[in-house]
Short mmCIF file of C-alpha atoms and ligand atoms in Angstrom, two decimals:
data_model
loop_
_atom_site.label_atom_id
_atom_site.label_comp_id
_atom_site.label_asym_id
_atom_site.label_seq_id
_atom_site.Cartn_x
_atom_site.Cartn_y
_atom_site.Cartn_z
CA UNK A 1 99.09 282.11 51.83
CA UNK A 2 95.92 280.51 50.20
CA UNK A 3 93.15 282.33 50.65
CA UNK A 4 90.85 280.58 52.39
CA UNK A 5 87.82 278.88 50.94
CA UNK A 6 83.96 279.55 51.39
CA UNK A 7 80.87 277.39 50.51
CA UNK A 8 77.64 278.69 50.08
CA UNK A 9 74.40 277.09 48.25
CA UNK A 10 70.89 278.14 47.15
CA UNK A 11 67.92 275.91 46.37
CA UNK A 12 66.65 276.22 42.84
CA UNK A 13 63.33 275.96 43.59
CA UNK A 14 61.94 278.99 41.73
CA UNK A 15 63.61 282.33 40.15
CA UNK A 16 65.50 284.47 42.53
CA UNK A 17 63.89 287.19 43.96
CA UNK A 18 65.36 290.48 45.26
CA UNK A 19 65.40 289.36 48.66
CA UNK A 20 67.85 286.89 47.57
CA UNK A 21 69.61 289.39 45.66
CA UNK A 22 69.78 291.86 48.83
CA UNK A 23 70.28 289.23 51.59
CA UNK A 24 72.74 286.66 49.39
CA UNK A 25 74.14 287.65 46.10
CA UNK A 26 75.26 290.91 46.92
CA UNK A 27 77.33 289.49 49.89
CA UNK A 28 78.64 286.89 47.64
CA UNK A 29 80.16 289.52 45.76
CA UNK A 30 81.78 291.44 48.56
CA UNK A 31 83.02 288.04 49.82
CA UNK A 32 85.18 286.95 46.37
CA UNK A 33 87.22 289.89 46.95
CA UNK A 34 88.87 288.17 49.83
CA UNK A 35 87.92 284.31 49.35
CA UNK A 36 87.97 281.83 47.08
CA UNK A 37 84.25 281.14 46.69
CA UNK A 38 82.24 277.90 45.31
CA UNK A 39 78.87 279.12 44.85
CA UNK A 40 76.84 275.68 44.74
CA UNK A 41 73.61 275.48 43.16
CA UNK A 42 71.92 273.11 45.31
CA UNK A 43 69.42 270.82 43.05
CA UNK A 44 69.69 267.57 45.25
CA UNK A 45 68.40 269.99 48.24
CA UNK A 46 65.58 271.19 45.89
CA UNK A 47 64.67 267.53 45.15
CA UNK A 48 64.09 266.70 48.74
CA UNK A 49 61.00 269.12 48.62
CA UNK A 50 60.36 269.50 44.59
CA UNK A 51 60.45 265.75 43.78
CA UNK A 52 57.11 265.56 42.03
CA UNK A 53 57.95 268.49 39.85
CA UNK A 54 61.69 267.62 39.23
CA UNK A 55 61.74 268.83 35.53
CA UNK A 56 61.85 272.24 36.51
CA UNK A 57 64.81 272.42 38.44
CA UNK A 58 67.20 272.38 35.59
CA UNK A 59 65.83 275.28 34.15
CA UNK A 60 65.83 277.16 37.87
CA UNK A 61 69.34 276.63 38.14
CA UNK A 62 70.43 278.15 35.02
CA UNK A 63 68.23 281.15 36.43
CA UNK A 64 70.03 281.24 39.38
CA UNK A 65 73.77 281.05 37.62
CA UNK A 66 72.36 284.16 35.46
CA UNK A 67 71.32 286.04 38.49
CA UNK A 68 74.62 285.54 40.53
CA UNK A 69 76.72 286.42 37.89
CA UNK A 70 74.51 289.47 36.93
CA UNK A 71 74.92 290.56 40.46
CA UNK A 72 78.22 290.74 40.23
CA UNK A 73 79.99 287.06 40.66
CA UNK A 74 82.90 286.52 38.54
CA UNK A 75 82.26 283.12 36.79
CA UNK A 76 86.11 283.20 35.53
CA UNK A 77 87.70 283.45 39.26
CA UNK A 78 85.44 281.70 41.20
CA UNK A 79 83.26 278.25 40.75
CA UNK A 80 79.53 278.56 40.49
CA UNK A 81 78.63 274.64 40.05
CA UNK A 82 75.50 272.22 40.19
CA UNK A 83 75.29 270.21 43.26
CA UNK A 84 74.47 266.91 41.73
CA UNK A 85 76.96 267.25 38.76
CA UNK A 86 79.73 266.65 41.51
CA UNK A 87 79.10 262.83 43.03
CA UNK A 88 81.28 263.55 45.95
CA UNK A 89 78.28 265.55 47.57
CA UNK A 90 76.21 262.10 47.62
CA UNK A 91 79.11 260.10 48.48
CA UNK A 92 80.28 262.23 51.48
CA UNK A 93 76.37 261.93 52.52
CA UNK A 94 76.22 258.51 52.39
CA UNK A 95 79.19 258.07 54.86
CA UNK A 96 78.00 260.89 57.24
CA UNK A 97 74.53 259.39 57.12
CA UNK A 98 76.14 255.80 58.91
CA UNK A 99 77.23 258.01 61.61
CA UNK A 100 74.68 260.60 62.44
CA UNK A 101 72.36 259.64 65.08
CA UNK A 102 68.68 260.09 64.22
CA UNK A 103 67.85 262.17 67.00
CA UNK A 104 70.23 265.15 65.42
CA UNK A 105 68.27 265.36 62.41
CA UNK A 106 65.02 264.80 64.23
CA UNK A 107 65.35 267.41 66.40
CA UNK A 108 66.36 269.96 64.10
CA UNK A 109 64.44 273.08 64.21
CA UNK A 110 64.08 273.81 60.38
CA UNK A 111 62.67 270.29 59.71
CA UNK A 112 59.97 270.68 62.32
CA UNK A 113 59.28 273.99 60.84
CA UNK A 114 58.94 272.75 57.51
CA UNK A 115 57.16 269.74 58.33
CA UNK A 116 54.33 272.10 60.16
CA UNK A 117 54.29 275.01 57.72
CA UNK A 118 54.45 272.88 54.14
CA UNK A 119 51.29 271.22 53.73
CA UNK A 120 51.02 270.86 50.08
CA UNK A 121 53.83 268.38 49.58
CA UNK A 122 54.58 265.37 51.16
CA UNK A 123 57.68 265.78 52.88
CA UNK A 124 57.70 262.36 54.74
CA UNK A 125 60.67 261.01 53.41
CA UNK A 126 63.77 259.77 54.48
CA UNK A 127 65.72 262.14 52.16
CA UNK A 128 64.12 265.04 53.64
CA UNK A 129 64.92 264.44 56.95
CA UNK A 130 68.33 263.88 55.50
CA UNK A 131 68.73 267.10 54.31
CA UNK A 132 71.11 268.34 56.64
CA UNK A 133 73.09 265.66 56.59
CA UNK A 134 73.53 266.32 52.78
CA UNK A 135 74.34 269.83 53.51
CA UNK A 136 76.95 268.93 56.13
CA UNK A 137 78.62 267.06 52.94
CA UNK A 138 78.51 269.97 50.81
CA UNK A 139 80.51 271.75 53.24
CA UNK A 140 82.87 269.30 54.55
CA UNK A 141 83.79 267.95 51.24
CA UNK A 142 85.24 271.46 50.15
CA UNK A 143 87.07 271.68 53.60
CA UNK A 144 85.37 275.00 53.68
CA UNK A 145 86.52 276.67 56.58
CA UNK A 146 83.81 279.77 56.33
CA UNK A 147 80.09 279.34 55.06
CA UNK A 148 78.04 282.35 54.39
CA UNK A 149 74.74 282.03 55.97
CA UNK A 150 71.42 283.70 56.93
CA UNK A 151 70.27 283.11 60.66
CA UNK A 152 68.03 280.13 59.75
CA UNK A 153 70.85 277.99 58.52
CA UNK A 154 72.56 278.22 61.91
CA UNK A 155 71.08 275.05 63.29
CA UNK A 156 72.45 273.29 60.03
CA UNK A 157 75.87 274.68 60.23
CA UNK A 158 76.12 273.25 64.08
CA UNK A 159 75.07 269.95 62.78
CA UNK A 160 77.66 270.04 60.50
CA UNK A 161 80.57 270.59 62.96
CA UNK A 162 78.97 268.02 65.54
CA UNK A 163 79.13 265.37 62.43
CA UNK A 164 83.02 266.50 61.78
CA UNK A 165 83.95 265.96 65.43
CA UNK A 166 82.16 262.67 65.24
CA UNK A 167 83.90 261.62 62.13
CA UNK A 168 87.22 262.73 63.29
CA UNK A 169 86.57 260.94 66.86
CA UNK A 170 85.87 257.64 65.03
CA UNK A 171 88.08 257.56 62.06
CA UNK A 172 90.75 260.44 62.76
CA UNK A 173 91.38 264.08 61.70
CA UNK A 174 89.86 264.58 58.18
CA UNK A 175 87.57 267.54 58.71
CA UNK A 176 88.49 270.70 60.37
CA UNK A 177 85.15 272.31 62.03
CA UNK A 178 83.69 275.05 59.35
CA UNK A 179 82.57 278.83 60.78
CA UNK A 180 79.55 280.69 59.82
CA UNK A 181 80.28 283.79 58.25
CA UNK A 182 76.86 285.51 59.00
CA UNK A 183 75.34 287.90 56.84
CA UNK A 184 74.02 291.54 58.34
CA UNK A 185 71.10 290.01 57.04
CA UNK A 186 69.11 292.58 54.76
CA UNK A 187 65.97 291.31 54.98
CA UNK A 188 63.28 292.36 52.57
CA UNK A 189 59.93 291.44 53.36
CA UNK A 190 57.06 290.42 50.39
CA UNK A 191 55.16 293.27 48.97
CA UNK A 192 52.20 291.70 51.51
CA UNK A 193 54.36 292.11 54.51
CA UNK A 194 55.28 288.09 54.86
CA UNK A 195 58.64 286.75 54.27
CA UNK A 196 59.50 287.23 50.50
CA UNK A 197 58.64 283.47 48.73
CA UNK A 198 57.79 282.58 45.52
CA UNK A 199 55.02 280.55 47.09
CA UNK A 200 53.39 283.54 48.41
CA UNK A 201 53.36 284.97 45.39
CA UNK A 202 54.22 288.53 47.01
CA UNK A 203 58.13 288.60 45.41
CA UNK A 204 59.94 290.77 43.03
CA UNK A 205 62.00 289.44 40.57
CA UNK A 206 65.32 290.38 39.08
CA UNK A 207 63.50 289.11 35.88
CA UNK A 208 60.63 291.46 36.30
CA UNK A 209 60.24 294.18 33.89
CA UNK A 210 59.77 297.64 35.25
CA UNK A 211 56.30 297.95 34.57
CA UNK A 212 55.68 294.45 36.63
CA UNK A 213 57.94 295.94 39.33
CA UNK A 214 56.24 299.31 39.59
CA UNK A 215 52.79 297.41 39.42
CA UNK A 216 53.90 295.39 42.43
CA UNK A 217 55.23 298.32 44.25
CA UNK A 218 51.74 300.28 44.13
CA UNK A 219 50.26 296.82 45.78
CA UNK A 220 52.44 296.84 48.79
CA UNK A 221 51.34 296.81 52.26
CA UNK A 222 51.06 300.10 53.95
CA UNK A 223 49.94 301.53 57.22
CA UNK A 224 46.26 300.46 57.53
CA UNK A 225 45.15 303.60 59.36
CA UNK A 226 46.50 306.16 56.31
CA UNK A 227 43.74 306.36 53.84
CA UNK A 228 44.41 309.18 51.93
CA UNK A 229 47.31 311.94 51.99
CA UNK A 230 46.92 314.13 54.99
CA UNK A 231 46.73 311.38 57.37
CA UNK A 232 49.34 311.19 59.47
CA UNK A 233 51.23 307.46 58.52
CA UNK A 234 53.60 304.78 61.03
CA UNK A 235 56.44 303.95 58.93
CA UNK A 236 56.96 301.15 61.37
CA UNK A 237 55.62 297.87 59.80
CA UNK A 238 55.27 299.34 56.38
CA UNK A 239 56.62 297.17 53.25
CA UNK A 240 56.80 300.33 51.42
CA UNK A 241 59.25 302.14 53.93
CA UNK A 242 61.23 299.22 54.75
CA UNK A 243 62.12 299.37 50.61
CA UNK A 244 62.77 302.91 50.79
CA UNK A 245 65.61 301.86 53.54
CA UNK A 246 67.56 300.01 50.93
CA UNK A 247 66.81 301.61 47.64
CA UNK A 248 66.61 305.20 48.71
CA UNK A 249 68.77 305.89 51.50
CA UNK A 250 69.48 309.34 50.74
CA UNK A 251 65.74 310.33 51.36
CA UNK A 252 64.52 308.29 53.74
CA UNK A 253 64.51 310.31 56.67
CA UNK A 254 62.55 313.05 54.91
CA UNK A 255 59.99 310.59 53.29
CA UNK A 256 59.99 309.16 57.62
CA UNK A 257 59.15 312.66 58.49
CA UNK A 258 56.84 313.36 55.64
CA UNK A 259 54.78 310.09 56.12
CA UNK A 260 54.31 310.95 59.99
CA UNK A 261 53.30 314.36 59.32
CA UNK A 262 50.82 313.42 56.64
CA UNK A 263 52.16 315.75 54.03
CA UNK A 264 53.32 312.44 51.88
CA UNK A 265 50.50 310.00 50.61
CA UNK A 266 51.22 306.23 50.00
CA UNK A 267 50.57 306.51 46.07
CA UNK A 268 53.18 309.29 45.65
CA UNK A 269 55.64 307.41 48.36
CA UNK A 270 55.13 304.48 46.38
CA UNK A 271 55.72 306.05 42.93
CA UNK A 272 59.12 307.37 44.08
CA UNK A 273 60.41 304.06 45.40
CA UNK A 274 59.78 302.18 42.10
CA UNK A 275 61.08 304.49 40.11
CA UNK A 276 64.29 304.28 42.81
CA UNK A 277 64.06 300.47 42.42
CA UNK A 278 63.78 300.35 38.79
CA UNK A 279 67.10 302.48 38.75
CA UNK A 280 68.97 300.52 41.22
CA UNK A 281 68.07 297.16 39.32
CA UNK A 282 68.79 298.48 35.53
CA UNK A 283 72.43 297.44 35.10
CA UNK A 284 71.59 294.28 36.83
CA UNK A 285 68.39 293.85 34.59
CA UNK A 286 70.34 294.53 31.46
CA UNK A 287 73.14 291.82 32.44
CA UNK A 288 70.69 289.05 33.06
CA UNK A 289 68.56 289.73 29.60
CA UNK A 290 72.35 289.53 27.94
CA UNK A 291 73.28 286.66 30.09
CA UNK A 292 69.83 284.92 29.15
CA UNK A 293 70.58 285.36 25.67
CA UNK A 294 73.77 283.44 25.61
CA UNK A 295 72.57 280.31 27.82
CA UNK A 296 75.95 278.48 26.18
CA UNK A 297 78.07 281.03 28.00
CA UNK A 298 76.42 280.13 31.31
CA UNK A 299 76.58 276.38 30.95
CA UNK A 300 79.97 276.94 30.34
CA UNK A 301 80.74 278.64 33.17
CA UNK A 302 78.98 275.80 35.19
CA UNK A 303 81.02 273.26 33.42
CA UNK A 304 84.30 275.15 34.55
CA UNK A 305 82.82 275.40 38.03
CA UNK A 306 82.05 271.79 38.07
CA UNK A 307 85.70 270.71 37.05
CA UNK A 308 87.07 272.80 39.91
CA UNK A 309 84.82 271.28 42.30
CA UNK A 310 85.17 267.66 40.88
CA UNK A 311 89.16 268.24 41.53
CA UNK A 312 88.51 269.61 45.44
CA UNK A 313 86.41 267.09 46.55
CA UNK A 314 88.57 263.93 44.90
CA UNK A 315 90.87 265.27 47.16
CA UNK A 316 88.49 265.37 50.24
CA UNK A 317 86.98 261.68 49.26
CA UNK A 318 90.69 260.26 48.88
CA UNK A 319 91.40 261.16 52.73
CA UNK A 320 87.85 260.14 53.75
CA UNK A 321 88.44 256.21 51.79
CA UNK A 322 91.65 256.02 53.63
CA UNK A 323 90.41 256.83 57.40
CA UNK A 324 87.57 254.56 56.95
CA UNK A 325 88.75 251.38 55.17
CA UNK A 326 92.79 252.33 54.99
CA UNK A 327 93.19 252.87 51.53
N1 LIG B 401 70.01 274.93 53.04
C1 LIG B 401 70.44 275.83 52.39
C2 LIG B 401 69.51 277.24 52.22
O1 LIG B 401 68.07 276.73 52.20
C3 LIG B 401 71.06 276.06 51.06
C4 LIG B 401 72.02 274.97 51.07
C5 LIG B 401 72.63 273.65 50.64
C6 LIG B 401 73.64 275.78 51.26
N2 LIG B 401 73.59 273.43 51.01
C7 LIG B 401 74.49 274.62 51.48
C8 LIG B 401 74.03 276.91 52.40
C9 LIG B 401 75.76 274.60 51.97
C10 LIG B 401 75.08 277.03 52.73
C11 LIG B 401 76.23 275.80 52.61
O2 LIG B 401 69.53 278.07 52.14
#
């Protein structure tokens, strides 16, 4: 039996950080054992919010490919590609946009949230409103059965299913409804305790040196009531402790106890975390450095991904044309 097909995407709006690594890339590495995977660099989606600074998008796209591969995705067996290089995404987007009622996109919670939160960019564009329709096109054009996403993306998947149903009702069965493959989210907060994001300046990157990593760890937000060693601490809500849970599983119980009792001070706690993190990320960072030195190879993987994407999407678009126009 053919393997089920997966499609997932990430926007190249900046360097990938360890939040992306733990929350998404590692999951992709697991999924590739079982599924045929299309890993998409969503540069058109990036354009919807970064159009004023579009020149950076290409460089960021390559960085994403590098980190995806450095994390362990196999670009020979699976397909890493760039959305804008596969025209079917835009073609199907145009078709789906014709049949999607405006209220479906206007009520999308992600849309409202971005409009509310992002003040330094003008997101009052037609394309930004259509963001989830483009995402629906991404998914449906691969006939992807499963879509690995975090919880924040569920409204987009639901909308995708609605649009697929509407298309099928109007023009006949072309699309099956994709399912979310929810990732057990490993959520890493930024060093200041807010959501990790390049725009908050609180992210740790795979591209960071060991020294940078240690510096960022030393600046982490911890229990504000614990001022010196000896003070009893509360690990709940402490960023450093959240990271120990991921990078120092073996000692996390001990750390919790000695934090609560006061025996462990924050400086020592952070030092030991920095060491563990740098050790855990070492291999990957070495691979990333090596891959960064061979951009030709990265480009060739992306070309290969594009070929596979073109072949699959061409087939879907033929079916779409047939359903719409009879040939
Ligand atoms: N909207 C997704 C995000 O911001 C990125 C994305 C674009 C995506 N197209 C997709 C994810 C298709 C899954 C499937 O994370």
